[in-house]
Amino acid sequence: MADRVISEEGTTLIPSHKRAAQSRWSILSASFNFINSIIGSGIIGLPFALNQAGLPLGLLLLITVAFITDYSIILLIKGGNLSGTNSYQSLVRSTFGLPGFLMLSALQFLYPFIAMISYNIITGDTLTKVFQRLAGVGPDHIFVERHFVIVVSTVLFTLPLSLYRNIEKLAKVSLVSMVLTVAILIIVIIRAATLGPQILPTANAWTFAKWNAIQAVGVMSFAFICHHNSFLIYGSLVQPTLATWTRVTHTSVSLALIISAVFAVAGYSTFTGYTQGNIFENYCRDDNLATFGRFCFGLSIITTFPLECFVTREVLSNVICSRDLSKAEHVWMTLLIVSACTAISLAFDCLGVVLSLNGVLSATPLIFIIPSACFLKLSPGRWYQSENILPSLLIIVGLFVMVTGLTMTGLYPQDCSHGIEMFYCPDANVSGTVPPV
């Protein structure tokens, strides 16, 4: 007979083999949610980040950002264990009081909120181009109207998924998103092999480093940040121990790094200096394989949206209510958040600047600075002791990236182009760009 877990009163609880199975599934579902949280809209800008930094230096920076992400996520949970807290907000409040709590709440709200806006913008941009390839859908058809596409996708998909109260229920949705991401990756690799040789590389395409590499760090930080989801996913584990969490973190970040690096290199090597902030803007309108990739990415973004909504809603509920929401409060707050994101995304359609600023202003302090500052404040040792040196360095690097990245983003903003055919496309002579001189 299988061993069973017995309570102090002698009541039979859960068979040990079932408990082990539940533990394994919770680890898998946590990993799926984690990877899905990392690989959101930010991955679409990674080829452009390599264009900003230079391919070799860009890859080194991408690996560095992934390492810092992995380290700071574990540091965050360590800080939670040291302070006896179970959320990012409560950790910072117990460490730095009300001012720290309010500052973090603002950052934690702004990052996922702006990310959801970018998700809607991407959905409108990508799916309208998909619908243009359908028979009978002309340039004046309602299906190529981005406002219509955003509203319909919100009502039918993102809003219903965002109404879930338990983040673990999104594990299957996250698995679907991962499958779609792999499909997108394969498409970008195929086009690197088939389209890349037809486009001559730009001058200095393979140079080691470029002067605006700091801006690339902001884009990479935006692509990798998942700290705002960390405590939610950690709490979904059946056995939430630091050892289990470390395994989930290492696995998730490593897989996300591999996918991101391959995607970035394949995308950049195809278009080199012509690479745009949204890599799918580089592909021609009549490219059916790229159109399928746009479709997959649009669906992937729709399935990622609810994870960010979970965080935004939790931040608001902690600030406003300081307790668990009732069913009615949960519904109206979700409706308020999703409606606000939809309204803003209908009014604005420029993605590049949004990604850079969100990376520099929100992602960088959430990854580099705040987890390190909390750990240093809670650690009994001085800052120059061995376990505290790296967190101290991360604070300095984070401040440098924020100040320099914000300055360079203001001085050298990314171009915002939508639906313009590149010079190498068949229809470029009608409405597209011209070949470089």
CSV table of C-alpha atoms in Angstrom, one decimal:
chain,number,residue,atom,x,y,z
A,1,MET,CA,0.0,0.0,0.0
A,2,ALA,CA,1.3,3.5,-0.9
A,3,ASP,CA,2.6,5.6,1.9
A,4,ARG,CA,0.2,8.3,3.0
A,5,VAL,CA,0.7,11.6,4.8
A,6,ILE,CA,-1.0,11.5,8.2
A,7,SER,CA,-2.1,14.5,10.2
A,8,GLU,CA,-1.5,14.9,13.9
A,9,GLU,CA,-5.1,13.9,14.5
A,10,GLY,CA,-4.6,10.7,12.4
A,11,THR,CA,-6.7,11.8,9.4
A,12,THR,CA,-5.5,10.5,6.1
A,13,LEU,CA,-4.5,13.4,3.8
A,14,ILE,CA,-2.9,12.9,0.4
A,15,PRO,CA,-1.0,9.8,-0.8
A,16,SER,CA,2.7,10.5,-1.0
A,17,HIS,CA,2.9,9.5,-4.7
A,18,LYS,CA,0.0,11.9,-5.5
A,19,ARG,CA,1.7,14.6,-3.5
A,20,ALA,CA,4.9,14.1,-5.4
A,21,ALA,CA,3.0,14.2,-8.7
A,22,GLN,CA,1.4,17.5,-7.6
A,23,SER,CA,4.8,18.9,-6.7
A,24,ARG,CA,6.2,18.0,-10.1
A,25,TRP,CA,3.3,19.5,-11.9
A,26,SER,CA,3.5,22.7,-9.8
A,27,ILE,CA,7.2,23.0,-10.8
A,28,LEU,CA,6.3,22.5,-14.5
A,29,SER,CA,3.4,24.9,-14.4
A,30,ALA,CA,5.5,27.5,-12.6
A,31,SER,CA,8.3,27.1,-15.2
A,32,PHE,CA,5.7,27.5,-18.0
A,33,ASN,CA,4.3,30.7,-16.4
A,34,PHE,CA,7.8,32.0,-15.8
A,35,ILE,CA,9.1,31.5,-19.3
A,36,ASN,CA,5.9,32.9,-20.7
A,37,SER,CA,6.3,35.9,-18.4
A,38,ILE,CA,9.8,36.5,-19.7
A,39,ILE,CA,9.2,35.9,-23.4
A,40,GLY,CA,6.6,38.6,-24.0
A,41,SER,CA,6.5,41.5,-26.4
A,42,GLY,CA,10.2,42.3,-25.5
A,43,ILE,CA,11.6,39.5,-27.6
A,44,ILE,CA,10.4,41.2,-30.7
A,45,GLY,CA,12.9,44.0,-30.1
A,46,LEU,CA,16.0,41.9,-29.4
A,47,PRO,CA,17.2,41.8,-33.0
A,48,PHE,CA,17.1,45.6,-32.9
A,49,ALA,CA,19.0,45.6,-29.6
A,50,LEU,CA,21.8,43.7,-31.4
A,51,ASN,CA,21.7,46.4,-34.1
A,52,GLN,CA,22.2,49.0,-31.4
A,53,ALA,CA,25.0,47.2,-29.5
A,54,GLY,CA,26.8,45.3,-32.2
A,55,LEU,CA,26.4,41.5,-32.6
A,56,PRO,CA,29.2,40.2,-30.4
A,57,LEU,CA,28.8,42.8,-27.6
A,58,GLY,CA,25.0,42.5,-27.9
A,59,LEU,CA,25.2,38.8,-27.2
A,60,LEU,CA,27.5,39.3,-24.2
A,61,LEU,CA,25.1,41.9,-22.8
A,62,LEU,CA,22.2,39.6,-23.4
A,63,ILE,CA,23.9,36.8,-21.4
A,64,THR,CA,24.8,39.3,-18.7
A,65,VAL,CA,21.3,40.6,-18.4
A,66,ALA,CA,20.0,37.0,-18.2
A,67,PHE,CA,22.5,36.2,-15.4
A,68,ILE,CA,21.6,39.3,-13.4
A,69,THR,CA,17.9,38.4,-13.9
A,70,ASP,CA,18.4,34.9,-12.6
A,71,TYR,CA,20.5,36.1,-9.6
A,72,SER,CA,18.2,38.9,-8.6
A,73,ILE,CA,15.1,36.7,-8.8
A,74,ILE,CA,16.6,34.3,-6.3
A,75,LEU,CA,17.8,37.3,-4.3
A,76,LEU,CA,14.3,38.6,-4.2
A,77,ILE,CA,12.9,35.4,-2.7
A,78,LYS,CA,15.8,35.3,-0.2
A,79,GLY,CA,14.8,38.7,0.9
A,80,GLY,CA,11.3,37.6,1.3
A,81,ASN,CA,12.4,34.7,3.5
A,82,LEU,CA,14.6,36.9,5.6
A,83,SER,CA,11.8,39.4,6.2
A,84,GLY,CA,9.0,36.9,6.5
A,85,THR,CA,7.1,38.5,3.6
A,86,ASN,CA,5.4,36.9,0.6
A,87,SER,CA,5.2,39.7,-2.0
A,88,TYR,CA,7.5,42.1,-3.7
A,89,GLN,CA,5.5,45.0,-2.2
A,90,SER,CA,5.5,43.7,1.4
A,91,LEU,CA,9.2,43.0,1.2
A,92,VAL,CA,10.0,46.5,0.2
A,93,ARG,CA,7.6,47.9,2.8
A,94,SER,CA,9.2,45.9,5.6
A,95,THR,CA,12.6,47.0,4.4
A,96,PHE,CA,12.2,50.7,3.4
A,97,GLY,CA,8.9,51.6,4.9
A,98,LEU,CA,6.0,53.5,3.3
A,99,PRO,CA,8.2,55.6,0.9
A,100,GLY,CA,9.8,52.5,-0.5
A,101,PHE,CA,6.4,50.7,-0.7
A,102,LEU,CA,4.9,53.6,-2.7
A,103,MET,CA,7.9,53.9,-5.1
A,104,LEU,CA,7.9,50.1,-5.8
A,105,SER,CA,4.1,50.1,-6.2
A,106,ALA,CA,4.4,52.8,-8.8
A,107,LEU,CA,7.1,50.9,-10.7
A,108,GLN,CA,5.3,47.5,-10.3
A,109,PHE,CA,2.1,49.1,-11.7
A,110,LEU,CA,3.7,51.0,-14.5
A,111,TYR,CA,5.8,48.2,-15.9
A,112,PRO,CA,3.0,45.6,-16.5
A,113,PHE,CA,0.5,48.3,-17.3
A,114,ILE,CA,2.7,49.7,-20.1
A,115,ALA,CA,3.6,46.2,-21.2
A,116,MET,CA,-0.2,45.4,-21.6
A,117,ILE,CA,-0.5,48.6,-23.7
A,118,SER,CA,2.4,47.4,-25.9
A,119,TYR,CA,0.8,43.9,-26.2
A,120,ASN,CA,-2.4,45.5,-27.6
A,121,ILE,CA,-0.4,47.7,-30.0
A,122,ILE,CA,1.5,44.6,-31.2
A,123,THR,CA,-1.8,42.7,-31.6
A,124,GLY,CA,-3.3,45.5,-33.7
A,125,ASP,CA,-0.2,45.8,-35.8
A,126,THR,CA,0.4,42.1,-36.4
A,127,LEU,CA,-3.1,40.6,-36.8
A,128,THR,CA,-4.2,43.4,-39.2
A,129,LYS,CA,-1.4,42.3,-41.6
A,130,VAL,CA,-2.5,38.7,-41.2
A,131,PHE,CA,-6.1,39.6,-42.1
A,132,GLN,CA,-4.8,41.5,-45.2
A,133,ARG,CA,-3.7,38.1,-46.6
A,134,LEU,CA,-7.2,36.6,-46.4
A,135,ALA,CA,-9.3,36.3,-49.6
A,136,GLY,CA,-11.8,39.1,-49.9
A,137,VAL,CA,-10.2,41.3,-47.3
A,138,GLY,CA,-9.3,44.6,-48.9
A,139,PRO,CA,-7.5,47.7,-47.6
A,140,ASP,CA,-10.9,49.2,-46.4
A,141,HIS,CA,-12.2,46.1,-44.7
A,142,ILE,CA,-13.0,46.3,-41.0
A,143,PHE,CA,-10.6,43.4,-40.3
A,144,VAL,CA,-7.6,45.6,-41.3
A,145,GLU,CA,-8.7,48.3,-38.9
A,146,ARG,CA,-6.3,48.0,-35.9
A,147,HIS,CA,-8.9,49.6,-33.5
A,148,PHE,CA,-11.4,46.9,-34.3
A,149,VAL,CA,-8.9,44.1,-34.0
A,150,ILE,CA,-7.7,45.4,-30.6
A,151,VAL,CA,-11.2,45.7,-29.2
A,152,VAL,CA,-12.4,42.3,-30.5
A,153,SER,CA,-9.3,40.5,-29.2
A,154,THR,CA,-9.7,42.2,-25.8
A,155,VAL,CA,-13.4,41.2,-25.5
A,156,LEU,CA,-13.0,37.7,-26.7
A,157,PHE,CA,-9.7,36.6,-25.3
A,158,THR,CA,-7.6,38.8,-23.0
A,159,LEU,CA,-10.4,40.0,-20.8
A,160,PRO,CA,-11.9,36.5,-20.1
A,161,LEU,CA,-8.4,35.1,-19.4
A,162,SER,CA,-7.5,38.1,-17.1
A,163,LEU,CA,-10.6,37.3,-15.0
A,164,TYR,CA,-9.0,34.2,-13.6
A,165,ARG,CA,-8.3,34.5,-9.8
A,166,ASN,CA,-5.7,31.7,-9.7
A,167,ILE,CA,-2.5,32.2,-11.7
A,168,GLU,CA,-1.8,28.5,-11.8
A,169,LYS,CA,-4.9,28.1,-14.1
A,170,LEU,CA,-2.9,29.9,-16.8
A,171,ALA,CA,-0.3,27.1,-17.0
A,172,LYS,CA,-1.9,25.5,-20.0
A,173,VAL,CA,-2.3,28.8,-21.7
A,174,SER,CA,1.4,29.5,-21.0
A,175,LEU,CA,2.3,26.2,-22.6
A,176,VAL,CA,0.3,27.2,-25.7
A,177,SER,CA,2.2,30.5,-25.8
A,178,MET,CA,5.6,28.6,-25.5
A,179,VAL,CA,4.6,26.4,-28.5
A,180,LEU,CA,3.7,29.5,-30.5
A,181,THR,CA,7.0,31.1,-29.5
A,182,VAL,CA,9.0,28.1,-30.8
A,183,ALA,CA,7.0,28.3,-34.1
A,184,ILE,CA,8.0,32.0,-34.4
A,185,LEU,CA,11.6,31.1,-33.7
A,186,ILE,CA,11.6,28.5,-36.4
A,187,ILE,CA,10.1,31.0,-38.9
A,188,VAL,CA,12.8,33.6,-38.1
A,189,ILE,CA,15.5,31.0,-38.5
A,190,ILE,CA,14.1,29.8,-41.9
A,191,ARG,CA,13.9,33.4,-43.2
A,192,ALA,CA,17.5,34.1,-42.0
A,193,ALA,CA,18.6,31.2,-44.3
A,194,THR,CA,16.3,32.1,-47.3
A,195,LEU,CA,15.9,35.9,-47.2
A,196,GLY,CA,19.1,36.9,-45.5
A,197,PRO,CA,21.4,36.1,-48.5
A,198,GLN,CA,19.2,38.3,-50.7
A,199,ILE,CA,19.9,41.4,-48.6
A,200,LEU,CA,23.4,42.8,-48.6
A,201,PRO,CA,24.7,43.5,-45.1
A,202,THR,CA,25.1,47.1,-44.1
A,203,ALA,CA,28.5,48.7,-43.5
A,204,ASN,CA,29.9,47.7,-40.1
A,205,ALA,CA,27.2,45.0,-39.8
A,206,TRP,CA,29.6,42.7,-37.9
A,207,THR,CA,31.5,45.2,-35.8
A,208,PHE,CA,32.1,44.1,-32.2
A,209,ALA,CA,30.5,47.1,-30.5
A,210,LYS,CA,28.5,50.2,-31.2
A,211,TRP,CA,28.3,53.4,-29.3
A,212,ASN,CA,24.6,53.2,-28.2
A,213,ALA,CA,24.9,49.8,-26.5
A,214,ILE,CA,23.4,51.2,-23.3
A,215,GLN,CA,20.1,51.6,-25.0
A,216,ALA,CA,20.3,47.9,-25.9
A,217,VAL,CA,20.5,47.1,-22.2
A,218,GLY,CA,17.2,48.8,-21.6
A,219,VAL,CA,15.5,46.8,-24.4
A,220,MET,CA,17.0,43.5,-23.0
A,221,SER,CA,16.0,44.4,-19.5
A,222,PHE,CA,12.4,44.9,-20.7
A,223,ALA,CA,12.6,41.6,-22.5
A,224,PHE,CA,13.8,39.6,-19.4
A,225,ILE,CA,12.0,41.2,-16.5
A,226,CYS,CA,9.7,38.9,-14.6
A,227,HIS,CA,10.3,40.0,-11.0
A,228,HIS,CA,6.8,41.4,-10.7
A,229,ASN,CA,5.5,37.9,-11.2
A,230,SER,CA,8.1,36.1,-9.0
A,231,PHE,CA,6.2,35.9,-5.7
A,232,LEU,CA,2.9,35.0,-7.4
A,233,ILE,CA,4.6,32.1,-9.2
A,234,TYR,CA,6.7,31.1,-6.1
A,235,GLY,CA,3.4,30.9,-4.1
A,236,SER,CA,1.9,28.6,-6.8
A,237,LEU,CA,4.5,25.9,-5.9
A,238,VAL,CA,3.2,22.9,-3.8
A,239,GLN,CA,6.5,23.0,-1.9
A,240,PRO,CA,7.8,26.6,-2.1
A,241,THR,CA,11.3,26.1,-0.9
A,242,LEU,CA,14.4,28.1,-1.9
A,243,ALA,CA,16.0,25.0,-3.5
A,244,THR,CA,12.9,24.3,-5.6
A,245,TRP,CA,12.6,28.0,-6.6
A,246,THR,CA,16.3,28.1,-7.6
A,247,ARG,CA,15.7,25.1,-9.8
A,248,VAL,CA,12.7,26.7,-11.4
A,249,THR,CA,14.5,30.0,-11.9
A,250,HIS,CA,17.6,28.5,-13.4
A,251,THR,CA,15.6,26.3,-15.8
A,252,SER,CA,13.2,29.1,-16.9
A,253,VAL,CA,15.8,31.8,-17.4
A,254,SER,CA,18.2,29.5,-19.2
A,255,LEU,CA,15.5,28.4,-21.7
A,256,ALA,CA,14.4,32.0,-22.1
A,257,LEU,CA,18.0,33.0,-22.8
A,258,ILE,CA,18.5,30.3,-25.5
A,259,ILE,CA,15.3,31.2,-27.2
A,260,SER,CA,16.0,34.9,-27.0
A,261,ALA,CA,19.6,34.7,-28.3
A,262,VAL,CA,18.7,32.5,-31.2
A,263,PHE,CA,15.8,34.8,-32.1
A,264,ALA,CA,18.0,37.9,-31.8
A,265,VAL,CA,20.8,36.5,-33.9
A,266,ALA,CA,18.6,35.1,-36.6
A,267,GLY,CA,16.6,38.3,-36.9
A,268,TYR,CA,19.6,40.6,-36.9
A,269,SER,CA,21.7,38.5,-39.3
A,270,THR,CA,18.8,38.7,-41.8
A,271,PHE,CA,18.5,42.4,-41.9
A,272,THR,CA,21.7,43.7,-40.2
A,273,GLY,CA,21.6,47.5,-40.0
A,274,TYR,CA,18.0,47.7,-41.5
A,275,THR,CA,16.6,45.9,-38.4
A,276,GLN,CA,13.6,47.7,-37.0
A,277,GLY,CA,12.2,47.8,-33.4
A,278,ASN,CA,9.5,45.3,-34.4
A,279,ILE,CA,11.3,42.6,-36.4
A,280,PHE,CA,8.1,41.7,-38.2
A,281,GLU,CA,8.0,45.2,-39.8
A,282,ASN,CA,11.1,44.1,-41.8
A,283,TYR,CA,9.3,41.3,-43.5
A,284,CYS,CA,7.4,41.9,-46.7
A,285,ARG,CA,3.7,42.1,-46.8
A,286,ASP,CA,3.4,39.2,-49.3
A,287,ASP,CA,5.6,36.9,-47.3
A,288,ASN,CA,3.1,34.1,-46.3
A,289,LEU,CA,5.6,32.4,-43.9
A,290,ALA,CA,6.2,35.7,-42.1
A,291,THR,CA,2.4,36.3,-42.0
A,292,PHE,CA,2.0,33.0,-40.2
A,293,GLY,CA,4.7,34.2,-37.8
A,294,ARG,CA,2.8,37.4,-37.2
A,295,PHE,CA,-0.3,35.3,-36.5
A,296,CYS,CA,1.6,33.1,-34.0
A,297,PHE,CA,3.1,36.1,-32.3
A,298,GLY,CA,-0.3,37.8,-32.0
A,299,LEU,CA,-1.8,34.8,-30.3
A,300,SER,CA,1.3,34.5,-28.1
A,301,ILE,CA,0.9,38.1,-26.9
A,302,ILE,CA,-2.8,37.6,-26.3
A,303,THR,CA,-1.9,34.6,-23.9
A,304,THR,CA,0.8,36.6,-22.1
A,305,PHE,CA,-1.5,39.7,-21.4
A,306,PRO,CA,-3.3,38.0,-18.5
A,307,LEU,CA,0.0,37.4,-16.6
A,308,GLU,CA,0.7,41.1,-16.6
A,309,CYS,CA,-2.9,41.9,-15.6
A,310,PHE,CA,-2.5,39.6,-12.5
A,311,VAL,CA,0.4,41.7,-11.3
A,312,THR,CA,-1.3,45.1,-12.0
A,313,ARG,CA,-4.4,44.0,-10.2
A,314,GLU,CA,-2.5,42.7,-7.2
A,315,VAL,CA,-0.6,46.0,-6.9
A,316,LEU,CA,-3.7,48.0,-7.0
A,317,SER,CA,-5.5,45.8,-4.5
A,318,ASN,CA,-2.5,46.0,-2.1
A,319,VAL,CA,-2.4,49.8,-2.3
A,320,ILE,CA,-6.2,50.4,-2.2
A,321,CYS,CA,-7.6,47.5,-0.2
A,322,SER,CA,-4.7,45.8,1.6
A,323,ARG,CA,-6.6,42.5,1.5
A,324,ASP,CA,-7.9,39.9,-0.8
A,325,LEU,CA,-10.5,41.2,-3.2
A,326,SER,CA,-14.1,40.0,-3.2
A,327,LYS,CA,-15.5,38.4,-6.4
A,328,ALA,CA,-17.2,41.7,-7.3
A,329,GLU,CA,-14.1,43.8,-6.6
A,330,HIS,CA,-12.0,41.4,-8.6
A,331,VAL,CA,-14.3,41.7,-11.6
A,332,TRP,CA,-14.6,45.5,-11.6
A,333,MET,CA,-10.9,46.1,-11.0
A,334,THR,CA,-10.0,43.8,-13.9
A,335,LEU,CA,-12.5,45.6,-16.1
A,336,LEU,CA,-11.0,48.9,-15.1
A,337,ILE,CA,-7.4,47.9,-15.8
A,338,VAL,CA,-8.2,46.2,-19.2
A,339,SER,CA,-10.4,49.0,-20.3
A,340,ALA,CA,-7.7,51.6,-19.5
A,341,CYS,CA,-5.0,49.6,-21.4
A,342,THR,CA,-7.3,49.2,-24.4
A,343,ALA,CA,-8.2,52.9,-24.5
A,344,ILE,CA,-4.6,54.0,-24.4
A,345,SER,CA,-3.5,51.4,-27.0
A,346,LEU,CA,-6.3,52.7,-29.3
A,347,ALA,CA,-4.9,56.2,-29.0
A,348,PHE,CA,-1.2,55.4,-29.5
A,349,ASP,CA,0.6,53.1,-31.9
A,350,CYS,CA,4.3,53.8,-31.6
A,351,LEU,CA,6.0,50.8,-30.0
A,352,GLY,CA,9.7,51.5,-30.1
A,353,VAL,CA,9.9,54.4,-27.6
A,354,VAL,CA,7.5,52.6,-25.3
A,355,LEU,CA,9.7,49.6,-25.0
A,356,SER,CA,12.9,51.6,-24.5
A,357,LEU,CA,11.5,53.9,-21.8
A,358,ASN,CA,9.8,51.0,-20.0
A,359,GLY,CA,13.0,49.1,-20.0
A,360,VAL,CA,15.1,52.0,-18.7
A,361,LEU,CA,12.7,53.5,-16.2
A,362,SER,CA,10.8,50.5,-14.9
A,363,ALA,CA,12.6,47.2,-15.7
A,364,THR,CA,16.1,48.3,-14.7
A,365,PRO,CA,15.3,49.4,-11.1
A,366,LEU,CA,13.1,46.3,-10.7
A,367,ILE,CA,15.9,44.0,-11.9
A,368,PHE,CA,19.1,45.6,-10.8
A,369,ILE,CA,18.5,48.0,-7.9
A,370,ILE,CA,15.5,47.1,-5.7
A,371,PRO,CA,16.2,43.4,-5.1
A,372,SER,CA,19.8,44.2,-4.3
A,373,ALA,CA,19.0,47.1,-2.0
A,374,CYS,CA,16.5,45.0,-0.1
A,375,PHE,CA,18.9,42.1,0.4
A,376,LEU,CA,21.7,44.5,1.5
A,377,LYS,CA,19.4,46.1,4.0
A,378,LEU,CA,18.3,42.8,5.5
A,379,SER,CA,21.7,41.1,5.4
A,380,PRO,CA,23.6,41.2,8.7
A,381,GLY,CA,27.0,41.6,7.0
A,382,ARG,CA,28.5,44.8,5.7
A,383,TRP,CA,28.3,45.7,2.0
A,384,TYR,CA,32.0,44.8,1.3
A,385,GLN,CA,31.6,41.2,2.6
A,386,SER,CA,31.7,38.4,-0.1
A,387,GLU,CA,27.9,37.8,-0.4
A,388,ASN,CA,27.1,41.5,-0.5
A,389,ILE,CA,29.6,42.6,-3.1
A,390,LEU,CA,27.6,41.6,-6.2
A,391,PRO,CA,24.4,43.2,-5.0
A,392,SER,CA,26.3,46.4,-4.3
A,393,LEU,CA,27.8,46.4,-7.8
A,394,LEU,CA,24.3,45.7,-9.3
A,395,ILE,CA,23.0,48.9,-7.7
A,396,ILE,CA,25.8,51.0,-9.2
A,397,VAL,CA,25.3,49.4,-12.7
A,398,GLY,CA,21.6,49.8,-12.5
A,399,LEU,CA,21.9,53.5,-11.7
A,400,PHE,CA,24.3,54.0,-14.6
A,401,VAL,CA,22.1,52.2,-17.1
A,402,MET,CA,19.0,54.2,-16.0
A,403,VAL,CA,20.7,57.6,-16.3
A,404,THR,CA,22.6,56.9,-19.4
A,405,GLY,CA,19.8,55.0,-21.1
A,406,LEU,CA,17.2,57.7,-20.4
A,407,THR,CA,19.6,60.4,-21.7
A,408,MET,CA,20.3,58.5,-24.9
A,409,THR,CA,16.7,57.5,-25.5
A,410,GLY,CA,15.8,61.2,-25.3
A,411,LEU,CA,18.6,62.3,-27.6
A,412,TYR,CA,18.4,59.4,-30.1
A,413,PRO,CA,14.8,58.0,-30.1
A,414,GLN,CA,13.9,55.0,-32.2
A,415,ASP,CA,12.0,55.6,-35.5
A,416,CYS,CA,8.4,54.7,-35.5
A,417,SER,CA,7.2,53.1,-38.8
A,418,HIS,CA,4.2,51.0,-39.4
A,419,GLY,CA,3.3,49.1,-42.6
A,420,ILE,CA,6.0,50.7,-44.7
A,421,GLU,CA,7.5,48.2,-47.2
A,422,MET,CA,11.3,48.0,-47.1
A,423,PHE,CA,13.2,48.6,-50.3
A,424,TYR,CA,13.8,44.9,-50.9
A,425,CYS,CA,10.1,44.1,-51.0
A,426,PRO,CA,8.1,43.8,-54.3
A,427,ASP,CA,5.8,46.7,-53.5
A,428,ALA,CA,8.5,49.0,-52.1
A,429,ASN,CA,8.4,51.1,-55.3
A,430,VAL,CA,4.8,52.1,-54.5
A,431,SER,CA,4.9,53.1,-50.8
A,432,GLY,CA,8.0,51.8,-49.2
A,433,THR,CA,11.5,52.8,-48.4
A,434,VAL,CA,14.2,53.4,-50.9
A,435,PRO,CA,17.5,51.5,-51.1
A,436,PRO,CA,20.4,53.1,-49.2
A,437,VAL,CA,22.8,55.0,-51.3
